[in-house]
XYZ file of C-alpha atoms in Angstrom:
700
model
C -61.515 -6.867 13.384
C -58.365 -8.679 12.223
C -55.777 -6.973 10.039
C -53.006 -8.185 7.734
C -50.274 -5.633 7.032
C -47.543 -5.642 4.367
C -44.560 -3.312 4.819
C -42.101 -2.661 1.977
C -38.909 -0.878 3.082
C -37.288 0.749 0.061
C -34.238 2.927 -0.300
C -36.333 6.102 -0.505
C -39.821 5.346 0.838
C -41.379 2.792 3.162
C -44.811 1.610 1.993
C -47.535 -0.237 3.841
C -50.868 -1.826 2.956
C -53.499 -2.982 5.453
C -56.404 -5.334 4.783
C -59.188 -6.101 7.254
C -60.464 -9.237 5.531
C -63.847 -7.709 4.770
C -63.129 -5.479 1.793
C -61.284 -2.543 3.358
C -57.767 -1.954 2.021
C -55.714 1.049 3.171
C -52.291 2.118 1.884
C -49.707 4.494 3.345
C -46.275 5.843 2.490
C -43.534 7.451 4.597
C -39.867 8.337 3.986
C -37.371 5.589 4.792
C -35.043 6.338 7.688
C -31.521 5.014 7.076
C -29.538 3.756 8.872
C -32.298 2.788 11.341
C -34.958 1.569 8.915
C -37.130 0.332 11.783
C -38.152 3.914 12.532
C -39.550 4.254 9.005
C -41.589 1.092 9.625
C -43.058 2.584 12.797
C -43.722 5.872 10.966
C -45.675 4.238 8.140
C -47.685 2.136 10.612
C -48.670 5.340 12.392
C -49.858 6.791 9.076
C -51.927 3.637 8.487
C -53.467 3.889 11.935
C -54.308 7.570 11.407
C -56.178 6.667 8.216
C -58.159 4.085 10.165
C -58.859 6.652 12.857
C -57.363 4.409 15.535
C -54.284 4.515 17.797
C -51.411 2.486 16.358
C -51.401 0.226 19.430
C -55.060 -0.629 18.906
C -54.428 -1.395 15.229
C -51.462 -3.663 16.017
C -53.326 -5.425 18.822
C -55.804 -6.559 16.163
C -53.192 -7.552 13.554
C -52.987 -11.200 12.484
C -49.460 -10.718 11.114
C -47.110 -8.226 9.468
C -45.253 -9.323 6.322
C -42.048 -7.318 5.976
C -39.751 -6.897 2.983
C -36.471 -5.038 2.976
C -33.552 -4.348 0.646
C -31.094 -3.906 3.521
C -29.553 -7.391 3.231
C -29.155 -7.170 -0.545
C -27.749 -3.640 -0.365
C -25.240 -4.713 2.298
C -23.920 -7.511 0.072
C -23.863 -5.473 -3.132
C -22.012 -2.585 -1.492
C -19.765 -4.801 0.636
C -21.049 -3.172 3.799
C -20.803 -6.350 5.872
C -18.953 -7.237 9.083
C -15.912 -9.558 9.120
C -16.746 -13.266 9.185
C -14.703 -16.443 9.329
C -14.725 -19.379 6.920
C -13.878 -22.980 7.806
C -13.477 -25.620 5.119
C -11.811 -28.948 4.431
C -8.014 -28.960 4.352
C -6.766 -28.289 0.839
C -9.918 -26.524 -0.347
C -9.668 -23.030 1.127
C -8.670 -21.344 -2.117
C -11.789 -22.337 -4.039
C -13.417 -19.059 -2.978
C -10.503 -17.100 -4.448
C -9.994 -19.203 -7.588
C -13.765 -18.886 -8.265
C -13.517 -21.547 -10.989
C -13.915 -20.134 -14.500
C -17.188 -18.569 -13.333
C -15.435 -15.710 -11.588
C -14.584 -14.216 -14.973
C -18.054 -14.176 -16.479
C -20.820 -14.322 -13.857
C -22.722 -11.069 -13.545
C -20.929 -9.395 -16.450
C -22.565 -7.786 -19.452
C -21.646 -8.896 -22.995
C -19.599 -5.709 -23.368
C -17.636 -6.484 -20.198
C -17.016 -10.057 -21.336
C -15.491 -8.799 -24.570
C -13.029 -6.624 -22.652
C -10.858 -9.520 -21.473
C -8.027 -7.332 -20.162
C -10.345 -5.654 -17.649
C -11.574 -8.915 -16.134
C -10.317 -10.029 -12.765
C -11.217 -12.257 -9.850
C -10.538 -9.661 -7.172
C -13.802 -10.377 -5.381
C -12.693 -12.456 -2.415
C -15.508 -12.731 0.088
C -13.235 -12.914 3.142
C -9.566 -12.043 3.722
C -7.289 -15.083 3.675
C -6.472 -14.704 7.370
C -10.155 -15.433 8.058
C -10.350 -18.449 5.714
C -8.988 -21.426 7.625
C -8.912 -25.187 7.125
C -9.785 -28.170 9.289
C -8.608 -31.735 8.887
C -11.485 -34.042 7.858
C -12.719 -35.787 4.759
C -15.870 -37.499 3.520
C -16.170 -39.359 0.247
C -18.794 -38.650 -2.414
C -21.268 -40.964 -0.697
C -20.880 -39.273 2.687
C -18.707 -41.946 4.265
C -16.016 -40.759 6.705
C -12.562 -41.186 5.168
C -10.681 -38.941 7.638
C -12.265 -38.182 11.010
C -12.549 -34.571 12.143
C -9.435 -33.425 14.011
C -11.169 -31.576 16.829
C -7.974 -30.086 18.265
C -7.089 -28.402 14.958
C -10.704 -27.269 14.599
C -10.633 -25.705 18.059
C -7.420 -23.863 17.184
C -8.965 -22.417 14.006
C -12.133 -21.439 15.858
C -10.128 -19.685 18.595
C -8.099 -17.779 16.003
C -11.249 -16.493 14.273
C -13.197 -15.571 17.400
C -10.207 -13.843 18.976
C -9.770 -11.848 15.764
C -13.250 -10.350 16.163
C -15.358 -12.046 13.494
C -19.127 -11.638 13.869
C -19.973 -15.070 12.466
C -18.421 -18.265 11.145
C -19.381 -19.994 7.901
C -18.689 -23.737 7.782
C -18.614 -25.483 4.392
C -16.927 -28.863 4.215
C -16.413 -31.083 1.203
C -19.389 -33.433 0.564
C -21.145 -32.228 3.721
C -24.474 -32.171 1.876
C -24.250 -35.992 1.817
C -23.425 -36.218 5.537
C -23.434 -33.164 7.869
C -21.855 -34.923 10.844
C -18.583 -32.955 10.806
C -20.274 -29.597 10.184
C -22.654 -30.223 13.088
C -19.747 -31.062 15.376
C -17.844 -27.912 14.385
C -20.890 -25.800 15.329
C -20.865 -27.478 18.736
C -17.161 -26.654 19.100
C -17.764 -23.014 18.157
C -20.503 -22.667 20.754
C -18.326 -24.344 23.371
C -15.842 -21.509 22.882
C -18.381 -18.700 22.303
C -22.076 -19.549 22.842
C -23.205 -16.293 21.180
C -21.273 -16.689 17.915
C -23.419 -16.788 14.764
C -22.747 -19.971 12.763
C -23.979 -21.016 9.304
C -23.569 -24.544 7.970
C -23.558 -25.243 4.237
C -25.465 -28.482 4.874
C -28.381 -26.337 6.104
C -28.016 -23.185 4.009
C -27.048 -24.740 0.659
C -26.963 -28.564 0.541
C -26.061 -28.647 -3.168
C -23.176 -30.086 -5.134
C -20.421 -27.757 -6.492
C -18.313 -26.392 -3.699
C -17.619 -22.857 -5.002
C -21.283 -21.848 -5.150
C -22.025 -23.652 -1.876
C -19.119 -21.888 -0.144
C -20.109 -18.459 -1.486
C -23.737 -18.925 -0.481
C -22.824 -19.968 3.062
C -20.337 -17.118 3.513
C -22.767 -14.464 2.263
C -25.526 -15.829 4.474
C -23.137 -15.516 7.427
C -22.226 -11.956 6.459
C -25.817 -10.724 6.667
C -27.174 -13.106 9.302
C -26.031 -11.244 12.448
C -27.231 -7.874 11.121
C -30.576 -9.319 10.077
C -30.948 -10.978 13.485
C -30.242 -7.709 15.296
C -32.497 -5.614 13.027
C -35.454 -7.973 13.198
C -35.024 -8.456 16.932
C -35.034 -4.702 17.502
C -37.992 -4.133 15.171
C -40.026 -6.919 16.743
C -39.320 -5.534 20.230
C -40.580 -2.119 19.148
C -43.689 -3.657 17.595
C -44.406 -5.743 20.699
C -44.089 -2.595 22.791
C -46.813 -1.144 20.557
C -48.984 -4.216 21.283
C -48.478 -6.193 18.052
C -50.460 -9.392 18.600
C -49.473 -11.557 15.620
C -46.075 -12.639 14.309
C -43.652 -10.553 12.288
C -42.902 -12.332 9.014
C -40.092 -11.646 6.563
C -40.424 -11.999 2.808
C -38.007 -14.347 1.049
C -36.651 -14.454 -2.477
C -38.890 -17.443 -3.261
C -42.057 -15.336 -3.054
C -43.185 -16.466 0.394
C -42.659 -15.314 3.952
C -40.962 -16.866 6.975
C -41.155 -16.044 10.695
C -38.701 -13.324 11.745
C -37.154 -15.618 14.346
C -36.386 -18.189 11.628
C -35.129 -15.809 8.917
C -31.538 -15.204 10.161
C -30.790 -18.967 10.195
C -30.920 -18.885 6.388
C -30.425 -15.164 5.919
C -29.429 -15.484 2.269
C -33.032 -16.460 1.450
C -34.141 -12.885 2.236
C -31.806 -11.030 -0.155
C -34.510 -10.518 -2.772
C -37.382 -10.088 -0.349
C -38.601 -6.665 -1.381
C -37.958 -7.410 -5.057
C -40.479 -10.248 -5.094
C -43.355 -8.438 -3.383
C -44.549 -6.800 -6.584
C -44.516 -10.101 -8.486
C -46.578 -11.769 -5.750
C -48.974 -8.798 -5.865
C -49.239 -9.163 -9.648
C -50.204 -12.833 -9.277
C -52.892 -11.884 -6.744
C -54.302 -9.029 -8.830
C -54.051 -11.116 -12.008
C -56.389 -13.688 -10.475
C -58.986 -10.966 -9.879
C -58.607 -9.519 -13.380
C -58.230 -12.797 -15.272
C -54.674 -12.109 -16.482
C -52.301 -15.079 -16.658
C -49.351 -13.579 -18.574
C -48.078 -10.481 -16.804
C -44.950 -8.333 -16.920
C -44.636 -6.870 -13.417
C -42.647 -3.615 -13.360
C -41.752 -1.533 -10.321
C -40.063 1.864 -10.551
C -39.218 2.807 -6.983
C -36.967 5.500 -5.649
C -33.765 3.586 -6.357
C -34.371 0.707 -8.776
C -36.395 -0.508 -11.748
C -37.525 -4.115 -11.269
C -39.041 -6.562 -13.757
C -40.568 -9.975 -13.073
C -42.701 -12.323 -15.180
C -45.872 -14.261 -14.517
C -46.491 -16.991 -17.125
C -49.691 -19.052 -17.147
C -50.585 -17.641 -13.747
C -47.335 -18.648 -12.025
C -44.289 -16.464 -11.329
C -41.145 -17.458 -13.202
C -38.660 -18.995 -10.763
C -34.921 -19.563 -10.716
C -32.831 -21.902 -8.569
C -29.949 -19.450 -8.145
C -28.899 -15.845 -8.578
C -25.672 -13.830 -8.860
C -24.334 -11.209 -6.459
C -21.011 -9.482 -7.117
C -19.898 -12.179 -9.581
C -20.639 -14.998 -7.118
C -23.266 -17.705 -7.723
C -25.773 -17.860 -4.880
C -27.771 -21.041 -4.298
C -31.138 -19.658 -3.274
C -34.514 -20.487 -4.874
C -35.998 -17.208 -6.023
C -38.622 -15.563 -8.139
C -36.740 -14.374 -11.190
C -36.581 -10.583 -10.868
C -34.262 -8.393 -12.941
C -33.156 -5.004 -11.640
C -31.225 -1.925 -12.693
C -30.529 1.291 -10.816
C -33.053 3.411 -12.686
C -35.643 4.537 -10.151
C -37.208 7.920 -9.554
C -34.163 8.979 -7.552
C -31.609 7.653 -10.082
C -28.992 10.310 -10.756
C -28.534 11.701 -14.278
C -24.927 12.381 -15.328
C -22.742 12.953 -18.369
C -19.934 10.463 -18.977
C -16.476 11.197 -20.369
C -17.716 10.731 -23.923
C -20.461 13.328 -23.556
C -23.262 10.752 -23.271
C -26.230 11.175 -20.957
C -26.471 8.360 -18.405
C -29.154 7.566 -15.803
C -28.170 5.662 -12.645
C -27.183 3.269 -11.266
C -26.402 5.572 -8.341
C -29.367 7.051 -6.516
C -29.973 10.113 -4.380
C -31.893 7.737 -2.042
C -34.051 9.048 0.793
C -31.233 11.211 2.160
C -30.417 13.677 0.728
C -32.852 12.728 -2.025
C -33.423 14.435 -5.391
C -32.479 18.118 -5.612
C -36.153 19.117 -5.647
C -36.648 17.624 -2.159
C -34.706 20.528 -0.695
C -32.726 18.309 1.682
C -29.295 19.246 0.381
C -29.196 17.051 -2.701
C -27.453 18.673 -5.667
C -27.505 15.905 -8.281
C -30.291 15.892 -10.925
C -32.545 12.824 -10.893
C -35.495 11.413 -12.789
C -37.779 13.047 -10.237
C -36.219 16.459 -10.913
C -36.717 16.025 -14.665
C -40.355 14.990 -14.182
C -40.982 18.091 -12.092
C -39.443 20.384 -14.731
C -41.467 18.635 -17.456
C -44.714 19.272 -15.583
C -45.405 15.597 -14.948
C -45.124 16.016 -11.178
C -47.221 18.709 -9.487
C -45.316 21.632 -8.014
C -47.315 21.348 -4.780
C -45.374 18.139 -4.060
C -45.776 14.430 -3.369
C -47.907 12.499 -0.880
C -50.785 14.909 -1.378
C -48.520 17.883 -0.650
C -46.931 16.404 2.487
C -43.630 16.107 0.595
C -43.048 19.569 -0.983
C -40.995 19.902 -4.168
C -38.856 22.852 -5.242
C -38.835 23.388 -9.014
C -36.073 26.014 -8.832
C -33.696 23.549 -7.191
C -34.551 20.920 -9.810
C -33.893 23.338 -12.664
C -30.585 24.447 -11.157
C -29.348 20.863 -10.740
C -30.269 19.987 -14.331
C -28.754 23.200 -15.669
C -25.414 22.735 -13.927
C -24.936 18.967 -14.401
C -26.723 18.195 -17.696
C -27.894 21.170 -19.723
C -24.669 23.195 -19.799
C -22.285 20.237 -20.403
C -24.479 19.082 -23.322
C -25.296 22.521 -24.693
C -29.050 22.103 -24.129
C -31.784 24.183 -22.596
C -32.962 23.051 -19.174
C -36.256 21.902 -20.690
C -34.550 19.884 -23.444
C -32.182 18.356 -20.890
C -35.130 17.297 -18.726
C -36.855 15.781 -21.776
C -33.650 13.896 -22.615
C -33.513 12.455 -19.079
C -37.137 11.297 -19.412
C -36.422 9.703 -22.822
C -33.256 7.907 -21.673
C -35.074 6.604 -18.600
C -37.807 5.095 -20.796
C -35.266 3.664 -23.245
C -33.076 1.899 -20.689
C -36.036 0.507 -18.778
C -37.369 -0.702 -22.124
C -34.033 -2.447 -22.714
C -34.400 -4.380 -19.449
C -37.936 -5.382 -20.451
C -36.613 -6.687 -23.754
C -33.912 -8.705 -21.995
C -36.365 -10.140 -19.466
C -39.181 -11.019 -21.857
C -37.837 -11.464 -25.384
C -34.546 -13.150 -24.479
C -36.517 -15.650 -22.369
C -38.412 -16.694 -25.494
C -41.690 -14.837 -24.882
C -43.591 -12.458 -27.156
C -44.357 -9.295 -25.142
C -47.468 -8.720 -27.265
C -49.040 -11.664 -25.444
C -48.563 -10.048 -22.030
C -50.264 -7.360 -19.978
C -47.857 -4.985 -18.245
C -48.508 -4.000 -14.620
C -46.807 -0.765 -13.568
C -46.375 0.263 -9.950
C -43.963 1.940 -7.578
C -43.892 5.672 -6.958
C -42.419 6.480 -10.389
C -43.720 3.540 -12.439
C -47.032 5.091 -13.517
C -45.196 8.168 -14.843
C -43.046 6.095 -17.219
C -44.944 2.870 -17.923
C -46.599 3.856 -21.201
C -43.177 4.876 -22.517
C -41.267 1.720 -21.661
C -44.193 -0.530 -22.615
C -44.163 1.016 -26.096
C -40.427 0.249 -26.330
C -41.204 -3.501 -26.494
C -44.627 -3.441 -28.157
C -46.847 -4.191 -25.148
C -50.360 -3.004 -26.016
C -52.064 -2.996 -22.616
C -50.828 -1.425 -19.379
C -52.511 -1.753 -15.989
C -51.648 0.798 -13.314
C -52.822 -0.725 -10.007
C -54.472 2.122 -8.181
C -57.585 1.747 -6.047
C -56.446 1.589 -2.463
C -52.880 0.417 -3.158
C -51.463 2.902 -5.697
C -47.673 3.110 -5.388
C -47.645 0.742 -2.384
C -48.312 -2.236 -4.644
C -45.251 -4.182 -3.504
C -46.519 -3.861 0.056
C -49.854 -5.215 -1.203
C -47.930 -8.190 -2.573
C -46.275 -8.723 0.810
C -49.674 -8.663 2.507
C -50.883 -11.192 -0.088
C -48.038 -13.624 0.520
C -48.200 -16.997 2.211
C -45.520 -18.886 4.108
C -43.255 -20.624 1.571
C -40.385 -22.874 2.644
C -38.060 -24.927 0.501
C -35.631 -27.744 1.198
C -33.184 -29.245 -1.280
C -30.532 -31.916 -1.552
C -28.049 -32.839 -4.277
C -27.929 -36.554 -5.101
C -26.499 -36.836 -8.640
C -27.538 -39.880 -10.655
C -28.154 -40.819 -14.267
C -31.704 -41.205 -15.542
C -33.679 -43.373 -15.287
C -33.553 -43.021 -11.491
C -34.265 -45.731 -8.987
C -37.859 -44.755 -7.980
C -37.296 -45.863 -4.374
C -34.179 -43.695 -4.073
C -35.976 -40.658 -5.486
C -39.003 -41.256 -3.255
C -36.751 -41.479 -0.198
C -35.087 -38.150 -1.054
C -38.428 -36.418 -1.493
C -39.836 -37.927 1.715
C -36.887 -36.613 3.727
C -37.186 -33.135 2.227
C -40.933 -32.999 2.767
C -40.459 -33.958 6.422
C -38.013 -31.067 6.821
C -40.314 -28.440 5.321
C -43.342 -29.629 7.282
C -41.345 -29.442 10.520
C -40.237 -25.926 9.532
C -43.847 -24.907 8.839
C -44.780 -26.055 12.339
C -42.182 -23.624 13.784
C -43.744 -20.562 12.149
C -46.337 -19.988 14.874
C -49.267 -19.736 12.463
C -52.322 -21.763 11.536
C -52.756 -22.558 7.850
C -55.893 -22.994 5.797
C -54.034 -25.696 3.875
C -50.532 -26.856 3.010
C -49.480 -27.288 -0.616
C -46.375 -29.313 -1.481
C -44.508 -29.180 -4.806
C -41.610 -31.374 -5.911
C -38.960 -30.775 -8.557
C -35.558 -31.989 -9.694
C -32.833 -29.910 -11.332
C -31.873 -31.968 -14.406
C -29.362 -31.593 -17.229
C -27.954 -33.328 -20.255
C -24.768 -35.231 -19.404
C -21.636 -33.046 -19.503
C -23.679 -29.829 -19.692
C -23.636 -27.194 -16.958
C -27.114 -25.754 -17.526
C -29.640 -27.345 -15.195
C -33.390 -27.027 -15.657
C -35.852 -27.287 -12.760
C -38.340 -30.007 -13.721
C -41.646 -30.474 -11.913
C -42.281 -33.932 -10.508
C -46.026 -34.647 -10.322
C -47.678 -35.827 -7.119
C -48.086 -39.497 -6.361
C -45.896 -42.509 -5.767
C -42.938 -42.662 -8.109
C -42.481 -45.646 -10.399
C -40.658 -46.369 -13.646
C -43.375 -44.698 -15.722
C -43.322 -41.479 -13.685
C -39.515 -41.348 -13.836
C -39.651 -41.698 -17.640
C -42.303 -38.974 -17.712
C -39.962 -36.719 -15.721
C -37.331 -37.091 -18.460
C -39.918 -36.103 -21.064
C -40.913 -33.054 -19.010
C -37.256 -32.015 -18.737
C -36.745 -32.240 -22.488
C -39.890 -30.244 -23.196
C -38.843 -27.548 -20.739
C -35.324 -27.511 -22.206
C -36.782 -27.025 -25.704
C -39.015 -24.198 -24.456
C -35.989 -22.412 -23.009
C -33.362 -23.063 -25.677
C -35.289 -23.891 -28.844
C -36.820 -26.891 -30.547
C -34.385 -29.755 -31.257
C -31.672 -28.135 -29.115
C -31.573 -31.120 -26.761
C -29.513 -34.268 -27.215
C -31.029 -37.259 -25.418
C -28.288 -39.535 -26.730
C -25.886 -37.797 -24.339
C -27.961 -39.047 -21.433
C -29.875 -37.120 -18.763
C -28.790 -36.576 -15.172
C -30.783 -35.703 -12.064
C -28.725 -33.409 -9.823
C -30.679 -31.664 -7.056
C -34.011 -32.561 -5.451
C -36.234 -29.791 -4.113
C -39.481 -29.655 -2.141
C -41.396 -26.395 -1.768
C -44.191 -26.214 0.802
C -46.716 -23.364 0.929
C -48.610 -22.715 4.123
C -51.717 -20.922 2.869
C -52.762 -18.246 5.357
C -56.453 -17.854 6.291
C -57.055 -14.764 4.154
C -55.224 -12.368 1.884
C -56.157 -8.938 0.547
C -58.880 -8.674 -2.062
C -59.236 -5.267 -3.635
C -62.721 -3.767 -3.197
C -64.774 -2.761 -6.226
C -65.635 0.852 -7.073
C -69.030 2.317 -7.769
C -69.875 2.328 -11.477
C -69.947 5.683 -13.277
C -73.170 6.670 -15.053
C -71.191 7.355 -18.237
C -67.631 7.200 -19.576
C -67.277 10.996 -19.349
C -64.489 11.678 -16.822
C -64.861 15.468 -16.803
C -66.199 15.296 -13.241
C -62.615 14.530 -12.165
C -60.982 17.242 -14.330
C -59.283 19.759 -12.020
C -57.465 21.921 -14.557
C -54.566 21.821 -16.984
C -50.883 22.676 -17.134
C -48.041 22.680 -19.626
C -46.493 19.214 -19.760
C -43.753 17.818 -21.999
C -43.947 14.081 -22.662
C -41.938 14.130 -25.893
C -38.981 16.418 -26.488
C -39.763 16.492 -30.223
C -43.215 17.957 -29.556
C -42.435 20.140 -26.563
C -44.822 21.431 -23.921
C -48.529 20.861 -24.531
C -51.532 22.059 -22.554
C -52.474 18.853 -20.733
C -55.608 17.955 -18.763
C -55.086 17.108 -15.104
C -57.444 14.684 -13.344
C -57.996 14.004 -9.641
C -58.025 10.235 -9.221
C -60.215 10.389 -6.103
C -63.097 11.721 -8.228
C -62.947 8.939 -10.824
C -65.277 5.940 -10.879
C -65.301 2.604 -12.685
C -65.990 3.089 -16.383
C -64.582 6.608 -16.683
C -62.391 7.057 -19.780
C -59.543 9.575 -20.102
C -58.092 10.537 -23.483
C -54.393 11.378 -23.660
C -52.413 13.433 -23.290
C -53.445 13.640 -19.655
C -52.079 13.403 -16.141
C -53.910 11.569 -13.351
C -52.840 12.702 -9.896
C -52.994 10.178 -7.079
C -51.804 11.088 -3.551
C -48.925 8.615 -3.778
C -48.090 8.643 -7.500
C -48.705 10.343 -10.848
C -49.979 8.548 -13.965
C -49.085 9.652 -17.497
C -51.644 8.923 -20.238
C -49.722 9.829 -23.430
C -51.073 11.174 -26.701
C -52.648 8.391 -28.752
C -53.785 6.342 -25.765
C -56.828 6.154 -23.510
C -57.032 5.299 -19.853
C -60.088 3.456 -18.553
C -60.849 2.976 -14.858
C -61.739 -0.678 -14.207
C -64.004 -2.122 -11.527
C -61.137 -2.289 -8.992
C -60.013 1.282 -9.592
C -57.017 0.398 -11.741
C -56.219 2.513 -14.799
C -56.067 0.481 -18.015
C -53.964 2.323 -20.634
C -54.233 1.147 -24.248
C -53.311 2.593 -27.629
C -56.238 3.931 -29.637
């Protein structure tokens, strides 16, 4: 028996899904264990093994690979919890990371923040100025050496940084993406002085034009690289001690995995790893259900995440923003807000109820966990409203205390707003649905899509409790709650479904039409790099798929659009076709007739993405078919539940998911209890169990 395991390390829970390649899929959930998240990984693997009825060492000895996703790198960057690093750049260009171009005033800011000009600042320096040093060297725009590297001055800067205790050094020289010779030599000089020092080169991490974004990307990758290296090294050692046979893989922002030994070299590629797992899972499940347009939503303990699948493919982006800095990393486009099950409810200075972005996290957790938490959260409100069972989560393994939940809501929300505890809990539930609905609207409608043409997938521990509410906010008519064997561990299912995906890119700006030979040469070099990287992963692939694209723009514009370049030898006709594809994509994004070909078109950055398709990925098993649609066989009782503060508490049927079969239909209002989550079927909707065990919620 050969297993594939996906492990999703969240801020509150660690989830895992195991597939044996022959129709058996098992899911497990365990509390996360900050600051040593590796212990939570071991804990959830032990729960998986117990469900299989095998020792964990026997399970791991038969494991083909583990695909791991974690928020630790992203959280470290967002919160600034990173070690000191050094930055070396070309003489005269150090201050670009402090000037931040004009972008430093608007990137990552809401429209409301942009309007408040007096509050804007650029006080987001990535490193202190004493750790940002210059070296004498210069290349021209074509990569020719104008001023040779002054190795003595470079050695002096390196010595200053290492002696000052930095944990890594980021090297980003002007025009190095055209010729990395000086960056490569500086790495050699660093390792001459300190062979153990972590070094990141912009020519490897972010070989794109525009020095501010390239500098920021390289610095941030250096900030998280040493920690990621140490964490993955420790985790892999623990797993090997438990007889893990296959490799440990790490999920990347681009929707594919990479070997743990390779991940720290380009650590920035892992910052969205756990965010993309659910989108990858949605693509996999969508293939089984025949859905091509999907809104993937994940309400975990800390965050609410939204990603899109359009025509069967996840929507991608070539960059992202962290703390007002542009980050050059290909990624699946996932939007997030701090509005998970553990998001804290609070009253602002104007007497308005707010939810998040701060979270009670795994420790101390919501007040109802009884671990010392005193702040009211979404989970506390759901318990007071009767949505969550008083016996607790995880089938009763995680007890909940309703008295503690009521006290937290009374003290922090009800009394300041002059509400009853019940009305305050209903208000928390309503605000949660409204603000998650707002993010859906931003993600779907503002991208030019009609949400009525999409199916919404809802997962995560708290997603099924809220999905019908936030889907209604944007007019989505059909909601799928992935249950079956994966339930709230759906992101881990996505990790287990992932393949190896590697990307290489290179900026080589030129006006269209391009010289076909020049473009072909760029793509050939990039493809060679990704194929060599695939060979280092230590895995055999069923096949290798290669995609090519160029980031293009209208002359003098800043907005670049990734344009697919079809397979085959490039010639004048295919180059002209690429321009047509760019203009069509531009019109899709920004509106018909918004382009201006007369301005000219420029090709900026070439990219090759290679997918190493693994031998098998999870396929959800089918359920037995019910004899009729009557679901009363799964009815286990009723309780008072409030799903709408205007209606109040209503006697609501409670169903045991384990007793449902394909074809059973549940009429709302109802609650479906699953060991790892709770599903709300509101009044005016029905929930039908499909052949894979998912619950399909639609309006009557």
